[in-house]
Structure formats: structure tokens, C-alpha cells
Amino acid sequence: MNEQLVLSVLVEDKPGVLARVSLLLARRGFNITSLAVGPTADQGLSRMTIVVNAPELEQVKKQLHKLINVVKISELDPDSSIEREIMLIRVKAAAGRRSGVLELAGIFNATAVDVAANSITFLVTGAPAKLNDFLELIRPFGVMDLVKSGRIAMRREPKARKLKAVG
Amino acid sequence: MSTITGAQALIKALEHQEVEVAFGIPGGAILPAYDPMLDARFRHVLARHEQGAGHMAAGYAWATGKVGVAVATSGPGATNLVTPLADALMDSVPMVAITGQVPTQAVGNDAFQEAYTTGITMPATKHNYFITDPEEIGPVVAESFHLAITGRPGPVLIDVPKDVLNARLEWRDPGPISMPGYRPTFEPHPRRITEAIRLIESSERPVLYVGGGIIKAGASEALRSFAEMANIPVITTLMGRGAIPDSHPNALGMPGMHGLYAATTAMQKSDLLIAVGVRFDDRVTGDPDSFAPFAKVIHADVDPAEIGKVRVPEVPIVGDARRILEGLGEGWGDRPALDIDKWWRTIEEWQRKYPLRFDQTADGPLKPQYVLTRLREMADDDAIVVSGVGQHQMWASQYWGFEQPRRWINSGGLGTMGFAVPAAIGAKAGKPGQQVIAVDGDGCFQMTCQELITAAVEKIPIKVAVFNNSAHGMVRQWQRLFYNERFSSSDLGMDLPDYVKLAEAMGCVGMRADRAEDVDEAVSRMLEIDDRPVVAEFEVDRDEMVFPMVPAGGSNDIVLTGPEDL
Ligand SMILES: Cc1ncc(C[n+]2csc(CCOP(=O)(O)OP(=O)(O)O)c2C)c(N)n1
């Protein structure tokens, strides 16, 4: 089985850079599970968080490094990084069944962002595992629609690792 | 301050890079650039097909070590460049291609002659640029040349819309280059050199396995010196032929699918591969799982992605091949040469037992190997040989006997038929004082021979030896060996074209030989004529096969040395 790697890739904010990265990963046979991209605090640089199925970390990193617009690549080890994802999920919730849905949502800190006669749409944030747990538990109620943001991640400060309890 | 057009800026930027010659074909979108090109300080060679222009740029780059330049218009001009770009990427050839693009407002609208050039060429270039602002022209050209020639060399494409070429700007000489994501490692890490020396010192059956990286880095001298001081045999891949003189006592020649028995087997039995500027290509390794099973590996390359891609080395070294070999030489210091007589005697035994061989009888069919040995004998010592792809390529590599780097130009990685004629033109444009001889197959020749018109018109007197076996010889060989002699679509047949007439129609001198006794005369006439391109057709034995041979995907332990091994 291929491993899931989480890469945090700092790229120059140039046109076409997303295409270059995804083309390269496809060309080398690495499968992208999720990819999230956005600006950083530095002007001219963007950050990509790429979750990729690849047999070998070194090759992925080295191949990505060959792209001229890629500035820095770090692998994020789940044990020492913060990983978050956002999910919007629309669940069937006819009048009689609402309380069960809401109860579950409450436990997962899911916020109701849209309520209709027969459905509730929740916003859930958290580590990917939490989102998956929520999804599994809510599934029996009937999932009508679902969107995930893709994972974003950041290495923890070494100090924070010791006080891990947070979040 | 006075302004100039984007097109003028482009020409100025190319002049700034000291471009000597560009190869290309004009068309609508690139026309603005061709106007100031009339007054440029460099020459423009009008190719007959953009693929030809691209291979010319590659041939020029191989022969001179400088960046080759190709120019094409948008749409079909650009797509015709894709093959030479992919070829140059595989073989790490420094090249800059400039393509015109439809005007910025029309981009994305399926305008006439619009193709998504940067998209199409993204995986066929080291990097590419789409210019939207005329002010970018100077800096982008400077970056492109820098990218093309530094680190692992490769092709870079610049796509410029017509309106950007027509816009006005104030020219400024480009400042220093800053690319935060591009910092190729030049100096090898000293600790790695020490680790390598330690392995080499204690090896009993070492080989230096070297390739195109030596040629690109100008590392031949450092290679020879280190091989001599440590007493190590040297194997040169198809791309590395000439990295060490074939006449050098340490040189074992080419390994792999059609390599010399001694070279292939020395790697198989080796206990230490010192791999420099090579990429463990499948044509060298055969089945990678059974390749060099006893060997530890030191792998040195300027491209870190090549290290560990096929084989995980004991010692990885990232850096410039010349600096690495110099480092190994310095690290070796005054250690004595390795005492590996037994290894050398084993290798010499292989060489004695399994030399290259062919059998030319006085009245039998003409053997291509015979023609090559005569050609080698009679050509200038420093002649440049450019080859197509197929049997003739393998024979040329096997039989030529290369004494210097940059005398052997071929399409190794992509295996592009049609490479020879245009690449020879590019090489001759870069090295007008040297003999440039294309060794071509009849199949390959028919793909790009129209560039001989370019050669005749532009007075670039190359010599082409066409090895005519009326077949796609290499395909025929595989069909004979692996498809029960069912020769499906590999017969070029019917004695067409008439190569002598074709040559003459294209402004070249044409000649033909089909018997061994006529070869010398044809060769000497071909070499004599220096005011026009020459095409000499040699009608050779279509049943001759290339040996040695390791069947594709097979283990290098089993080398077929001749038909009797089948
Ligand atoms: C563009 C391209 N098309 C097809 C091939 C596949 N191919 C490899 S060798 C070969 C035959 C080459 O024939 P010829 O030029 O006559 O050389 P020979 O092998 O006869 O010496 C072919 C078709 C290729 N390498 N390149």
C-alpha cells in the first residue's frame, strides 16, 4: 500500500504554478488526495498543502524540487503538526428526527449554517480524523451533500508539542 | 529616454546572451521579432520544419557547449517544436525556444493559430514562460539562458504574444538573476567525497560508470586523471561516448542492451559502481532487479532526483561532475593505485573472448560495420558524428572510436528518428571548421531529410552517410528475434527514393556504393567535397543484426554476443 504523505510546499506565486505541481505529480504517478493552496504572510509566496499517495517520500520531494517555482518543501509528520480541514455537510433532518442530528452535531462542535424544512447544513472544522468520525456517525441520518476544503497543515512549535492538549 | 519595441528588446536580450545563431521559421505571431532580426548581430538559419529547427539548436548546443536557440510561430510552429524539446529534456541539452503567441486579448479564445504552448510544453521543458508584460522580456531571456545551461541543463521555452512584441518599453540591461526556487548544487559535500574514497579504496572490482553528465560538465580531464591514478576501468554510456578516449587503456566502451560484452559484464560482476553523470537508464541496466547484484554504488549527479530513482546508492553525491571527479582526485591524494590485477585480467579476458565482430567478404553484401570502420579511418580525427536512431546508431557508437568529448551527438533518451540531419546542421553551424558527418538510417533520413535544402541554401556543408537497408532495421531485428520473422510494416521497400537524385534535387552532391570495394572511393569523395552538403548512400545488408544484445527487460547476465547465441 502506498503511504499518505502530507507535504507543505512553499511556491512562488506565479501563474501556472498549480498546474505545474499537479502535472508533475500526475506524470510521476503520484496520486493527489487533497491539495489546498493560499497566500502566505510573505508577498509573492503561496503555500500548498498536498496530501499525496506515493511510494516514496524522497522521490516526490526531489521531483517537486525540480520545479523552478518551488521554493521549499517540508514533510509534515502528523504527530508533530497541526492538521485541519473544513467540511460542509447537508444532512436529512425532517421535523421528527432533528434532535438526534443536532445532538450529534453538538458533540462534534458542528455549527448549523443553513436550516431548511427537511435538512440542516453543518460546518465542521477539525483534524481529518474528527471529520471522518462525524461523517460515519451522521451517515445513517442521510447525507445529502458534502464538501471538504482539503487539508491544511502546519508544523507545531517544539514547545507546543509538550502541551499538546490544545485543539 | 527613447523606447524600443518588445521585439527589439527580445533581439537585444538575445544579443546580450551572445547568441551566435538561431534556427527557426517565421509566421504571423512571431513576425514582429523577425523584423529586427534582420539587423541582429546573430545569424538566423531558416529551417524547413520547426522540428528541424529544434534539433539544429540541439546539435549546435552539443557541439559547442553553448545554449542552442530555436524560434517558431504560434500554434503549429510551436507544436512542431514539441519533439525536439522533449528530446532535449531527456538528454539534458541546453536550449532556449522562443515562440510567438496570438495577441494577449485573443489568448484563450481559440484564435487562429492559437495553441496552449506553455501548457503543451510544460512536461517537455525544464521550465517555460508566458510573457504578458514587455518589461519582462529582458529578465526572462536572461533567466532562461541561465536555467538552460546551469545545474542539469535542459530546454526552456518563452512564449510571447504578438502585442507584447509590438508594445514599447524602455530597455534596461537585465540585473542579477534571483530565483529563490532554483539553487543547483555545484560543489559536492566533502564528507561524501571522503565516504566515496573509503569505498573505492577497499573495492576489488570497481568500475567507473559515466555518461552524458561528464560531457556537459567538461569533466573528461578530471575523469581520465582519476581513473588513471586509482587504476579503475571506465565504462561510457551512449550519452557519454568520448568522455574518455576509446583508445585509453582504462576504457571499456559502451555497456547495456547493445554494449560491449566486457563493459556490460564488468558492471554485472563489479563490487563497486562509481556512477557519475548517469541515470541508470533501462537500456544500460537491463532488468534493474538483476543489475550489478554484487555492487555497492556511489552515485554522483548534479540532479538529486536521479539519485536513488532506480537504485539506492551507498554514497550519494550531489554536485557538478567535474568538481566531484576533481574532489575524488584530490581526496585520493598520494594513495597508490588500486592493486586489482586480477580484476583487470578478468576484464581483458572478456575483451579477448568477446570482441566486436563482423564479417565482410569481398563479394558478399556490404556490411554497415565495414562502412563505419572505413569512414572512421578516413575522416578527420576530430570529426563530429551525428546519428539517427536504430541499428546504425548502435553500430556508430560501437565502431567509431571516440577520442574526445563533443564528437558524438545522438538522441539517446527519447530515441528520436530524424534527429541526425538537422542536428548535424546545427553542429556544423557551431563548428564550421570541423567535419560533421551524419550517420543515418534510411528510415530516419526520410523523416527530416528536407533540412538538407536548408544546409544547401545556408551553405552548411554537412556530410550524410545513409545506411540504406530498405527497412526500419532495428524494428526488423526485433521482429526477427521476437515476432517469428513476421516483418510487419518494417520494410521501406521498392528501392525508393533514389537517394542520389534526391540529394541532387536538394542541392547536395549524391553518391552511392553497394560493394565493399567501392566504399573507400565513395568515402574519400564524400570527405573531399567541402562546398556543398553531400549524401552518400551505402546499400547495406538488411539482415545484419546488432550484437551484442541483451533483450529488452532481460538480465544483463545474459548477453547474446552473436546470432549463434540465439
Ligand atoms: C520518431 C520515431 N518513430 C518511431 C521510432 C521507432 N523506431 C526505432 S528504430 C526504428 C527504425 C529505424 O530505421 P532506420 O532509420 O532505417 O535505421 P536502421 O535501424 O535500419 O539502422 C524505428 C521505426 C522511433 N525511434 N522514433
XYZ file of N, CA and C and ligand atoms in Angstrom, chain B residues 51 83 388-395 414-418 440-447 467-477 489-490 492 540 546, ligand 1:
143
model
N 10.580 21.151 -36.325
C 11.283 20.050 -35.667
C 12.765 20.112 -36.043
N 8.629 17.827 -30.150
C 9.548 16.687 -30.193
C 10.983 17.085 -29.837
N 21.290 9.075 -36.194
C 19.859 8.895 -36.042
C 19.603 7.819 -35.002
N 18.464 7.159 -35.113
C 18.078 6.176 -34.105
C 17.787 4.839 -34.781
N 18.435 3.818 -34.297
C 18.228 2.492 -34.874
C 19.530 1.708 -34.862
N 19.608 0.712 -35.735
C 20.803 -0.118 -35.799
C 22.057 0.704 -36.085
N 21.945 1.614 -37.064
C 23.129 2.385 -37.461
C 23.692 3.184 -36.290
N 22.780 3.617 -35.402
C 23.201 4.387 -34.225
C 24.060 3.517 -33.312
N 23.604 2.298 -33.093
C 24.342 1.394 -32.217
C 25.701 1.038 -32.828
N 25.689 0.766 -34.137
C 26.965 0.447 -34.782
C 27.915 1.636 -34.738
N 15.212 9.993 -25.755
C 13.914 9.911 -26.411
C 13.976 8.982 -27.617
N 15.162 8.827 -28.191
C 15.297 7.961 -29.365
C 14.512 8.507 -30.537
N 14.836 9.751 -30.921
C 14.046 10.453 -31.922
C 14.577 10.206 -33.333
N 13.879 9.406 -34.116
C 14.242 9.261 -35.524
C 14.140 10.610 -36.196
N 15.053 10.877 -37.106
C 15.046 12.161 -37.794
C 15.945 13.182 -37.145
N 23.203 8.034 -40.752
C 21.745 7.976 -40.668
C 21.202 6.679 -41.270
N 20.035 6.274 -40.793
C 19.345 5.141 -41.405
C 18.422 5.655 -42.499
N 18.007 4.781 -43.379
C 17.118 5.250 -44.446
C 15.764 5.664 -43.887
N 15.306 4.987 -42.838
C 14.039 5.359 -42.203
C 14.140 6.730 -41.569
N 15.178 6.943 -40.790
C 15.382 8.231 -40.127
C 15.530 9.353 -41.150
N 16.357 9.075 -42.157
C 16.657 10.087 -43.169
C 15.372 10.629 -43.785
N 14.439 9.720 -44.027
C 13.202 10.149 -44.687
C 12.304 10.981 -43.777
N 12.640 11.030 -42.504
C 11.812 11.859 -41.611
C 12.169 13.340 -41.691
N 22.716 4.766 -44.338
C 22.853 3.313 -44.315
C 21.521 2.731 -44.762
N 21.465 2.422 -46.041
C 20.193 2.016 -46.625
C 20.063 0.494 -46.597
N 19.201 0.044 -45.712
C 18.889 -1.395 -45.704
C 17.428 -1.618 -46.114
N 16.862 -0.629 -46.747
C 15.461 -0.667 -47.209
C 14.511 -1.103 -46.112
N 14.839 -0.784 -44.895
C 13.989 -1.241 -43.793
C 14.173 -0.356 -42.572
N 13.184 -0.397 -41.717
C 13.375 0.065 -40.348
C 14.158 -1.051 -39.668
N 15.472 -0.979 -39.834
C 16.323 -2.114 -39.492
C 16.159 -2.605 -38.062
N 16.112 -1.654 -37.127
C 16.030 -2.084 -35.728
C 14.691 -2.772 -35.451
N 13.644 -2.240 -36.067
C 12.325 -2.858 -35.909
C 12.353 -4.265 -36.511
N 12.971 -4.362 -37.684
C 13.092 -5.650 -38.366
C 13.862 -6.657 -37.503
N 14.917 -6.148 -36.862
C 15.705 -7.043 -35.995
C 14.842 -7.602 -34.858
N 5.195 -4.090 -41.491
C 5.441 -2.651 -41.702
C 6.836 -2.186 -41.295
N 7.835 -2.986 -41.583
C 9.182 -2.503 -41.319
C 9.994 -2.450 -42.605
N 10.875 -0.784 -45.962
C 10.724 0.517 -46.626
C 10.699 0.372 -48.145
N 23.356 -1.434 -47.697
C 23.956 -2.413 -46.776
C 23.019 -3.609 -46.560
N 22.367 -6.169 -34.863
C 23.280 -5.556 -33.898
C 23.520 -6.529 -32.753
C 10.024 9.172 -34.345
C 10.194 7.709 -34.154
N 9.299 6.831 -34.646
C 9.468 5.506 -34.479
C 10.549 5.030 -33.794
C 10.719 3.524 -33.591
N 11.935 3.058 -34.282
C 13.107 2.864 -33.623
S 14.340 2.415 -34.622
C 13.319 2.406 -35.954
C 13.835 2.043 -37.308
C 14.903 2.947 -37.794
O 15.131 2.661 -39.136
P 16.335 3.268 -39.919
O 16.378 4.742 -39.761
O 16.306 2.775 -41.326
O 17.605 2.716 -39.146
P 18.163 1.222 -39.029
O 17.627 0.641 -37.780
O 17.711 0.499 -40.253
O 19.637 1.407 -38.967
C 12.015 2.757 -35.592
C 10.876 2.817 -36.533
C 11.449 5.976 -33.271
N 12.520 5.630 -32.571
N 11.275 7.292 -33.486
